[in-house]
PDB file of C-alpha atoms in Angstrom:
ATOM      1  CA  MET A   1      -7.547  59.892 -34.533  1.00  0.00           C
ATOM      2  CA  ASN A   2      -8.065  63.642 -34.689  1.00  0.00           C
ATOM      3  CA  GLY A   3     -11.855  63.863 -35.057  1.00  0.00           C
ATOM      4  CA  ARG A   4     -11.878  63.738 -38.862  1.00  0.00           C
ATOM      5  CA  ALA A   5     -12.918  60.794 -40.971  1.00  0.00           C
ATOM      6  CA  ASP A   6     -10.090  58.780 -42.425  1.00  0.00           C
ATOM      7  CA  PHE A   7     -11.323  57.778 -45.884  1.00  0.00           C
ATOM      8  CA  GLY A   8      -8.772  54.961 -45.987  1.00  0.00           C
ATOM      9  CA  GLU A   9     -10.778  53.114 -43.320  1.00  0.00           C
ATOM     10  CA  PRO A  10     -13.901  51.217 -44.338  1.00  0.00           C
ATOM     11  CA  ASN A  11     -17.064  52.249 -42.480  1.00  0.00           C
ATOM     12  CA  ALA A  12     -15.482  55.499 -41.232  1.00  0.00           C
ATOM     13  CA  GLU A  13     -17.937  57.817 -39.535  1.00  0.00           C
ATOM     14  CA  VAL A  14     -17.825  61.590 -39.674  1.00  0.00           C
ATOM     15  CA  THR A  15     -18.326  63.050 -36.219  1.00  0.00           C
ATOM     16  CA  ARG A  16     -18.923  66.613 -35.166  1.00  0.00           C
ATOM     17  CA  PRO A  17     -16.779  68.037 -32.402  1.00  0.00           C
ATOM     18  CA  ILE A  18     -18.350  67.970 -28.960  1.00  0.00           C
ATOM     19  CA  PRO A  19     -19.159  71.455 -27.655  1.00  0.00           C
ATOM     20  CA  HIS A  20     -17.344  72.426 -24.472  1.00  0.00           C
ATOM     21  CA  ILE A  21     -19.829  72.739 -21.629  1.00  0.00           C
ATOM     22  CA  GLY A  22     -18.074  73.988 -18.513  1.00  0.00           C
ATOM     23  CA  ALA A  23     -18.757  76.185 -15.505  1.00  0.00           C
ATOM     24  CA  ASP A  24     -18.527  79.278 -17.716  1.00  0.00           C
ATOM     25  CA  TYR A  25     -21.249  78.045 -20.124  1.00  0.00           C
ATOM     26  CA  ILE A  26     -24.165  80.435 -20.575  1.00  0.00           C
ATOM     27  CA  PRO A  27     -27.379  78.562 -21.471  1.00  0.00           C
ATOM     28  CA  THR A  28     -29.583  79.688 -24.330  1.00  0.00           C
ATOM     29  CA  GLU A  29     -33.084  81.040 -23.717  1.00  0.00           C
ATOM     30  CA  GLU A  30     -34.641  77.707 -24.691  1.00  0.00           C
ATOM     31  CA  GLU A  31     -32.286  75.851 -22.318  1.00  0.00           C
ATOM     32  CA  ARG A  32     -33.242  78.216 -19.488  1.00  0.00           C
ATOM     33  CA  ARG A  33     -36.907  77.484 -20.193  1.00  0.00           C
ATOM     34  CA  VAL A  34     -36.223  73.714 -19.994  1.00  0.00           C
ATOM     35  CA  PHE A  35     -34.218  74.184 -16.760  1.00  0.00           C
ATOM     36  CA  ALA A  36     -37.160  76.028 -15.185  1.00  0.00           C
ATOM     37  CA  GLU A  37     -39.611  73.427 -16.492  1.00  0.00           C
ATOM     38  CA  CYS A  38     -37.481  70.562 -15.133  1.00  0.00           C
ATOM     39  CA  SER A  39     -37.128  72.238 -11.761  1.00  0.00           C
ATOM     40  CA  ASP A  40     -40.861  72.906 -11.500  1.00  0.00           C
ATOM     41  CA  GLU A  41     -41.941  69.440 -12.670  1.00  0.00           C
ATOM     42  CA  SER A  42     -39.402  67.583 -10.532  1.00  0.00           C
ATOM     43  CA  PHE A  43     -40.606  69.509  -7.478  1.00  0.00           C
ATOM     44  CA  TRP A  44     -44.352  69.104  -7.965  1.00  0.00           C
ATOM     45  CA  PHE A  45     -44.487  65.672  -9.602  1.00  0.00           C
ATOM     46  CA  ARG A  46     -41.664  63.863  -7.820  1.00  0.00           C
ATOM     47  CA  SER A  47     -40.291  65.657  -4.737  1.00  0.00           C
ATOM     48  CA  VAL A  48     -43.564  66.681  -3.077  1.00  0.00           C
ATOM     49  CA  PRO A  49     -45.228  63.255  -3.492  1.00  0.00           C
ATOM     50  CA  LEU A  50     -42.130  61.352  -2.329  1.00  0.00           C
ATOM     51  CA  ALA A  51     -41.539  63.688   0.616  1.00  0.00           C
ATOM     52  CA  ALA A  52     -45.181  63.438   1.711  1.00  0.00           C
ATOM     53  CA  THR A  53     -45.233  59.657   1.282  1.00  0.00           C
ATOM     54  CA  SER A  54     -41.999  59.173   3.208  1.00  0.00           C
ATOM     55  CA  MET A  55     -43.297  61.418   6.023  1.00  0.00           C
ATOM     56  CA  LEU A  56     -46.580  59.471   6.199  1.00  0.00           C
ATOM     57  CA  ILE A  57     -44.752  56.147   6.300  1.00  0.00           C
ATOM     58  CA  THR A  58     -42.360  57.431   8.971  1.00  0.00           C
ATOM     59  CA  GLN A  59     -45.235  58.758  11.102  1.00  0.00           C
ATOM     60  CA  GLY A  60     -47.020  55.414  10.726  1.00  0.00           C
ATOM     61  CA  LEU A  61     -43.906  53.533  11.844  1.00  0.00           C
ATOM     62  CA  ILE A  62     -43.545  55.853  14.846  1.00  0.00           C
ATOM     63  CA  SER A  63     -47.243  55.444  15.749  1.00  0.00           C
ATOM     64  CA  LYS A  64     -46.966  51.643  15.622  1.00  0.00           C
ATOM     65  CA  GLY A  65     -43.858  51.746  17.802  1.00  0.00           C
ATOM     66  CA  ILE A  66     -41.494  50.356  15.160  1.00  0.00           C
ATOM     67  CA  LEU A  67     -39.537  53.623  15.226  1.00  0.00           C
ATOM     68  CA  SER A  68     -39.079  55.439  18.495  1.00  0.00           C
ATOM     69  CA  SER A  69     -39.770  59.116  18.910  1.00  0.00           C
ATOM     70  CA  HIS A  70     -37.303  61.497  20.498  1.00  0.00           C
ATOM     71  CA  PRO A  71     -37.977  62.064  24.222  1.00  0.00           C
ATOM     72  CA  LYS A  72     -37.827  65.862  23.901  1.00  0.00           C
ATOM     73  CA  TYR A  73     -38.726  66.629  20.252  1.00  0.00           C
ATOM     74  CA  GLY A  74     -41.093  63.750  19.491  1.00  0.00           C
ATOM     75  CA  SER A  75     -41.404  62.592  15.890  1.00  0.00           C
ATOM     76  CA  ILE A  76     -40.317  65.918  14.341  1.00  0.00           C
ATOM     77  CA  PRO A  77     -36.604  65.051  13.702  1.00  0.00           C
ATOM     78  CA  LYS A  78     -37.463  61.782  11.957  1.00  0.00           C
ATOM     79  CA  LEU A  79     -40.200  63.437   9.913  1.00  0.00           C
ATOM     80  CA  ILE A  80     -37.857  66.235   8.816  1.00  0.00           C
ATOM     81  CA  PHE A  81     -35.242  63.658   7.818  1.00  0.00           C
ATOM     82  CA  ALA A  82     -37.855  61.653   5.864  1.00  0.00           C
ATOM     83  CA  CYS A  83     -39.045  64.834   4.136  1.00  0.00           C
ATOM     84  CA  ILE A  84     -35.501  65.812   3.099  1.00  0.00           C
ATOM     85  CA  MET A  85     -34.730  62.305   1.812  1.00  0.00           C
ATOM     86  CA  GLY A  86     -38.000  62.226  -0.131  1.00  0.00           C
ATOM     87  CA  TYR A  87     -37.257  65.645  -1.630  1.00  0.00           C
ATOM     88  CA  PHE A  88     -33.804  64.639  -2.877  1.00  0.00           C
ATOM     89  CA  ALA A  89     -35.032  61.234  -4.055  1.00  0.00           C
ATOM     90  CA  GLY A  90     -37.663  63.040  -6.115  1.00  0.00           C
ATOM     91  CA  LYS A  91     -35.129  65.416  -7.641  1.00  0.00           C
ATOM     92  CA  LEU A  92     -32.732  62.560  -8.462  1.00  0.00           C
ATOM     93  CA  SER A  93     -35.488  60.429  -9.944  1.00  0.00           C
ATOM     94  CA  TYR A  94     -36.259  63.181 -12.476  1.00  0.00           C
ATOM     95  CA  VAL A  95     -32.706  63.552 -13.837  1.00  0.00           C
ATOM     96  CA  LYS A  96     -33.121  61.081 -16.726  1.00  0.00           C
ATOM     97  CA  THR A  97     -36.387  62.696 -17.822  1.00  0.00           C
ATOM     98  CA  CYS A  98     -34.771  66.122 -17.766  1.00  0.00           C
ATOM     99  CA  GLN A  99     -31.780  64.868 -19.766  1.00  0.00           C
ATOM    100  CA  GLU A 100     -34.152  63.554 -22.420  1.00  0.00           C
ATOM    101  CA  LYS A 101     -35.791  66.972 -22.645  1.00  0.00           C
ATOM    102  CA  PHE A 102     -32.387  68.571 -23.291  1.00  0.00           C
ATOM    103  CA  LYS A 103     -31.489  65.913 -25.847  1.00  0.00           C
ATOM    104  CA  ASN A 104     -34.676  66.736 -27.757  1.00  0.00           C
ATOM    105  CA  LEU A 105     -33.720  70.422 -28.122  1.00  0.00           C
ATOM    106  CA  GLU A 106     -32.570  71.080 -31.676  1.00  0.00           C
ATOM    107  CA  ASN A 107     -30.127  74.011 -31.551  1.00  0.00           C
ATOM    108  CA  SER A 108     -28.780  73.408 -28.080  1.00  0.00           C
ATOM    109  CA  PRO A 109     -25.069  72.989 -27.319  1.00  0.00           C
ATOM    110  CA  LEU A 110     -26.063  71.349 -24.039  1.00  0.00           C
ATOM    111  CA  GLY A 111     -28.380  68.933 -25.850  1.00  0.00           C
ATOM    112  CA  GLU A 112     -25.621  68.179 -28.357  1.00  0.00           C
ATOM    113  CA  ALA A 113     -23.166  67.463 -25.541  1.00  0.00           C
ATOM    114  CA  LEU A 114     -25.665  65.105 -23.889  1.00  0.00           C
ATOM    115  CA  ARG A 115     -26.371  63.331 -27.186  1.00  0.00           C
ATOM    116  CA  SER A 116     -22.679  62.903 -27.984  1.00  0.00           C
ATOM    117  CA  GLY A 117     -21.982  61.760 -24.422  1.00  0.00           C
ATOM    118  CA  GLN A 118     -24.618  59.064 -24.825  1.00  0.00           C
ATOM    119  CA  THR A 119     -23.106  58.047 -28.174  1.00  0.00           C
ATOM    120  CA  ARG A 120     -19.663  57.819 -26.614  1.00  0.00           C
ATOM    121  CA  ARG A 121     -20.877  55.544 -23.822  1.00  0.00           C
ATOM    122  CA  SER A 122     -23.022  53.289 -25.976  1.00  0.00           C
ATOM    123  CA  SER A 123     -20.714  52.847 -28.977  1.00  0.00           C
ATOM    124  CA  PRO A 124     -18.098  50.118 -28.919  1.00  0.00           C
ATOM    125  CA  THR A 125     -14.419  50.984 -28.703  1.00  0.00           C
ATOM    126  CA  GLY A 126     -13.013  52.309 -31.935  1.00  0.00           C
ATOM    127  CA  HIS A 127     -16.230  53.867 -33.266  1.00  0.00           C
ATOM    128  CA  TYR A 128     -15.914  57.105 -31.331  1.00  0.00           C
ATOM    129  CA  SER A 129     -13.180  59.215 -32.762  1.00  0.00           C
ATOM    130  CA  GLN A 130     -12.977  62.084 -30.258  1.00  0.00           C
ATOM    131  CA  LYS A 131     -10.115  61.880 -27.785  1.00  0.00           C
ATOM    132  CA  SER A 132      -9.633  63.787 -24.605  1.00  0.00           C
ATOM    133  CA  LYS A 133      -6.717  66.179 -24.442  1.00  0.00           C
ATOM    134  CA  TYR A 134      -5.510  64.100 -21.497  1.00  0.00           C
ATOM    135  CA  ASP A 135      -5.407  60.850 -23.454  1.00  0.00           C
ATOM    136  CA  SER A 136      -1.949  59.557 -24.160  1.00  0.00           C
ATOM    137  CA  ASN A 137      -0.321  56.303 -25.024  1.00  0.00           C
ATOM    138  CA  VAL A 138      -1.125  54.966 -21.573  1.00  0.00           C
ATOM    139  CA  SER A 139      -2.163  51.495 -22.665  1.00  0.00           C
ATOM    140  CA  ALA A 140       1.313  50.694 -23.950  1.00  0.00           C
ATOM    141  CA  HIS A 141       2.962  51.689 -20.659  1.00  0.00           C
ATOM    142  CA  SER A 142       0.220  50.800 -18.208  1.00  0.00           C
ATOM    143  CA  SER A 143       1.005  48.653 -15.224  1.00  0.00           C
ATOM    144  CA  PHE A 144      -2.484  47.152 -15.494  1.00  0.00           C
ATOM    145  CA  VAL A 145      -1.689  45.373 -18.736  1.00  0.00           C
ATOM    146  CA  THR A 146      -0.541  41.865 -17.959  1.00  0.00           C
ATOM    147  CA  SER A 147       1.607  39.609 -20.012  1.00  0.00           C
ATOM    148  CA  PRO A 148       2.666  36.002 -19.446  1.00  0.00           C
ATOM    149  CA  GLU A 149       6.120  37.223 -18.345  1.00  0.00           C
ATOM    150  CA  ALA A 150       4.566  39.520 -15.733  1.00  0.00           C
ATOM    151  CA  ASP A 151       2.401  36.691 -14.427  1.00  0.00           C
ATOM    152  CA  ASN A 152       5.446  34.428 -14.027  1.00  0.00           C
ATOM    153  CA  ILE A 153       7.407  37.128 -12.164  1.00  0.00           C
ATOM    154  CA  GLU A 154       4.427  37.744  -9.903  1.00  0.00           C
ATOM    155  CA  LYS A 155       4.108  34.041  -9.059  1.00  0.00           C
ATOM    156  CA  GLU A 156       7.799  33.765  -8.215  1.00  0.00           C
ATOM    157  CA  THR A 157       8.118  36.819  -5.952  1.00  0.00           C
ATOM    158  CA  LEU A 158       4.887  36.698  -3.939  1.00  0.00           C
ATOM    159  CA  PRO A 159       4.700  34.356  -0.952  1.00  0.00           C
ATOM    160  CA  ARG A 160       2.264  31.487  -1.155  1.00  0.00           C
ATOM    161  CA  TYR A 161      -0.500  31.462   1.418  1.00  0.00           C
ATOM    162  CA  GLU A 162      -2.194  28.366   2.704  1.00  0.00           C
ATOM    163  CA  PRO A 163      -5.809  28.362   3.866  1.00  0.00           C
ATOM    164  CA  ILE A 164      -6.286  28.750   7.601  1.00  0.00           C
ATOM    165  CA  PRO A 165      -8.260  25.937   9.234  1.00  0.00           C
ATOM    166  CA  PHE A 166     -11.545  27.123  10.743  1.00  0.00           C
ATOM    167  CA  SER A 167     -12.142  26.595  14.422  1.00  0.00           C
ATOM    168  CA  ALA A 168     -15.487  27.386  15.992  1.00  0.00           C
ATOM    169  CA  SER A 169     -13.915  27.834  19.422  1.00  0.00           C
ATOM    170  CA  MET A 170     -11.053  30.304  19.066  1.00  0.00           C
ATOM    171  CA  ASN A 171      -9.200  30.641  22.343  1.00  0.00           C
ATOM    172  CA  GLU A 172      -5.565  30.774  23.392  1.00  0.00           C
ATOM    173  CA  SER A 173      -5.183  27.027  23.858  1.00  0.00           C
ATOM    174  CA  THR A 174      -6.455  26.105  20.387  1.00  0.00           C
ATOM    175  CA  PRO A 175      -3.847  26.079  17.609  1.00  0.00           C
ATOM    176  CA  THR A 176      -4.933  28.122  14.586  1.00  0.00           C
ATOM    177  CA  GLY A 177      -2.555  26.836  11.949  1.00  0.00           C
ATOM    178  CA  ILE A 178      -1.355  30.343  11.080  1.00  0.00           C
ATOM    179  CA  THR A 179       2.281  30.435  10.031  1.00  0.00           C
ATOM    180  CA  ASP A 180       4.502  33.399   9.292  1.00  0.00           C
ATOM    181  CA  HIS A 181       6.198  32.855   5.917  1.00  0.00           C
ATOM    182  CA  ILE A 182       8.489  35.866   6.233  1.00  0.00           C
ATOM    183  CA  ALA A 183       9.882  34.778   9.590  1.00  0.00           C
ATOM    184  CA  GLN A 184      10.491  31.255   8.294  1.00  0.00           C
ATOM    185  CA  GLY A 185      12.947  31.962   5.654  1.00  0.00           C
ATOM    186  CA  ARG A 186      12.898  34.307   2.735  1.00  0.00           C
ATOM    187  CA  ASN A 187      15.294  37.152   2.880  1.00  0.00           C
ATOM    188  CA  PHE A 188      14.132  39.918   0.523  1.00  0.00           C
ATOM    189  CA  SER A 189      17.155  42.211   0.938  1.00  0.00           C
TER     190      SER A 189
END
């Protein structure tokens, strides 16, 4: 389909084209405001608390002897690592909230792209009419599509493997039951 509604189909939906958001996209003033707001809120409400909590937990584990401190630098390397992990965990935990803020913007190409991306993922196949420029008739020629004929060919050409008996004491004197099917007979030339 080419992005237009086909009135011959029942229940056809009219979809708007998805705006192109790439590396060259320049955000609107409102989008810049939301970016700054997201950055500020994710830092103060997620990153700082998670970094501080992870550092306190790490210091507690070092004090109790569960984690060892470095002989030369003490607990500093582990605390720095915990702080960095807490910072990034806080930033990542705020991504969904920030996406929702962009989706709620009315005249935002970025918000529109996020809304249409969500529609594309949540709608069943066939209801989303936009196609990528890279889409082609791959499904008709794909090697992943199986047919009964392909299954029969696969069963005939692949060697059959038998389960190997388990032995709790594997040493050189114990037979393992492993056989080499290629050496026994089939010539694939």
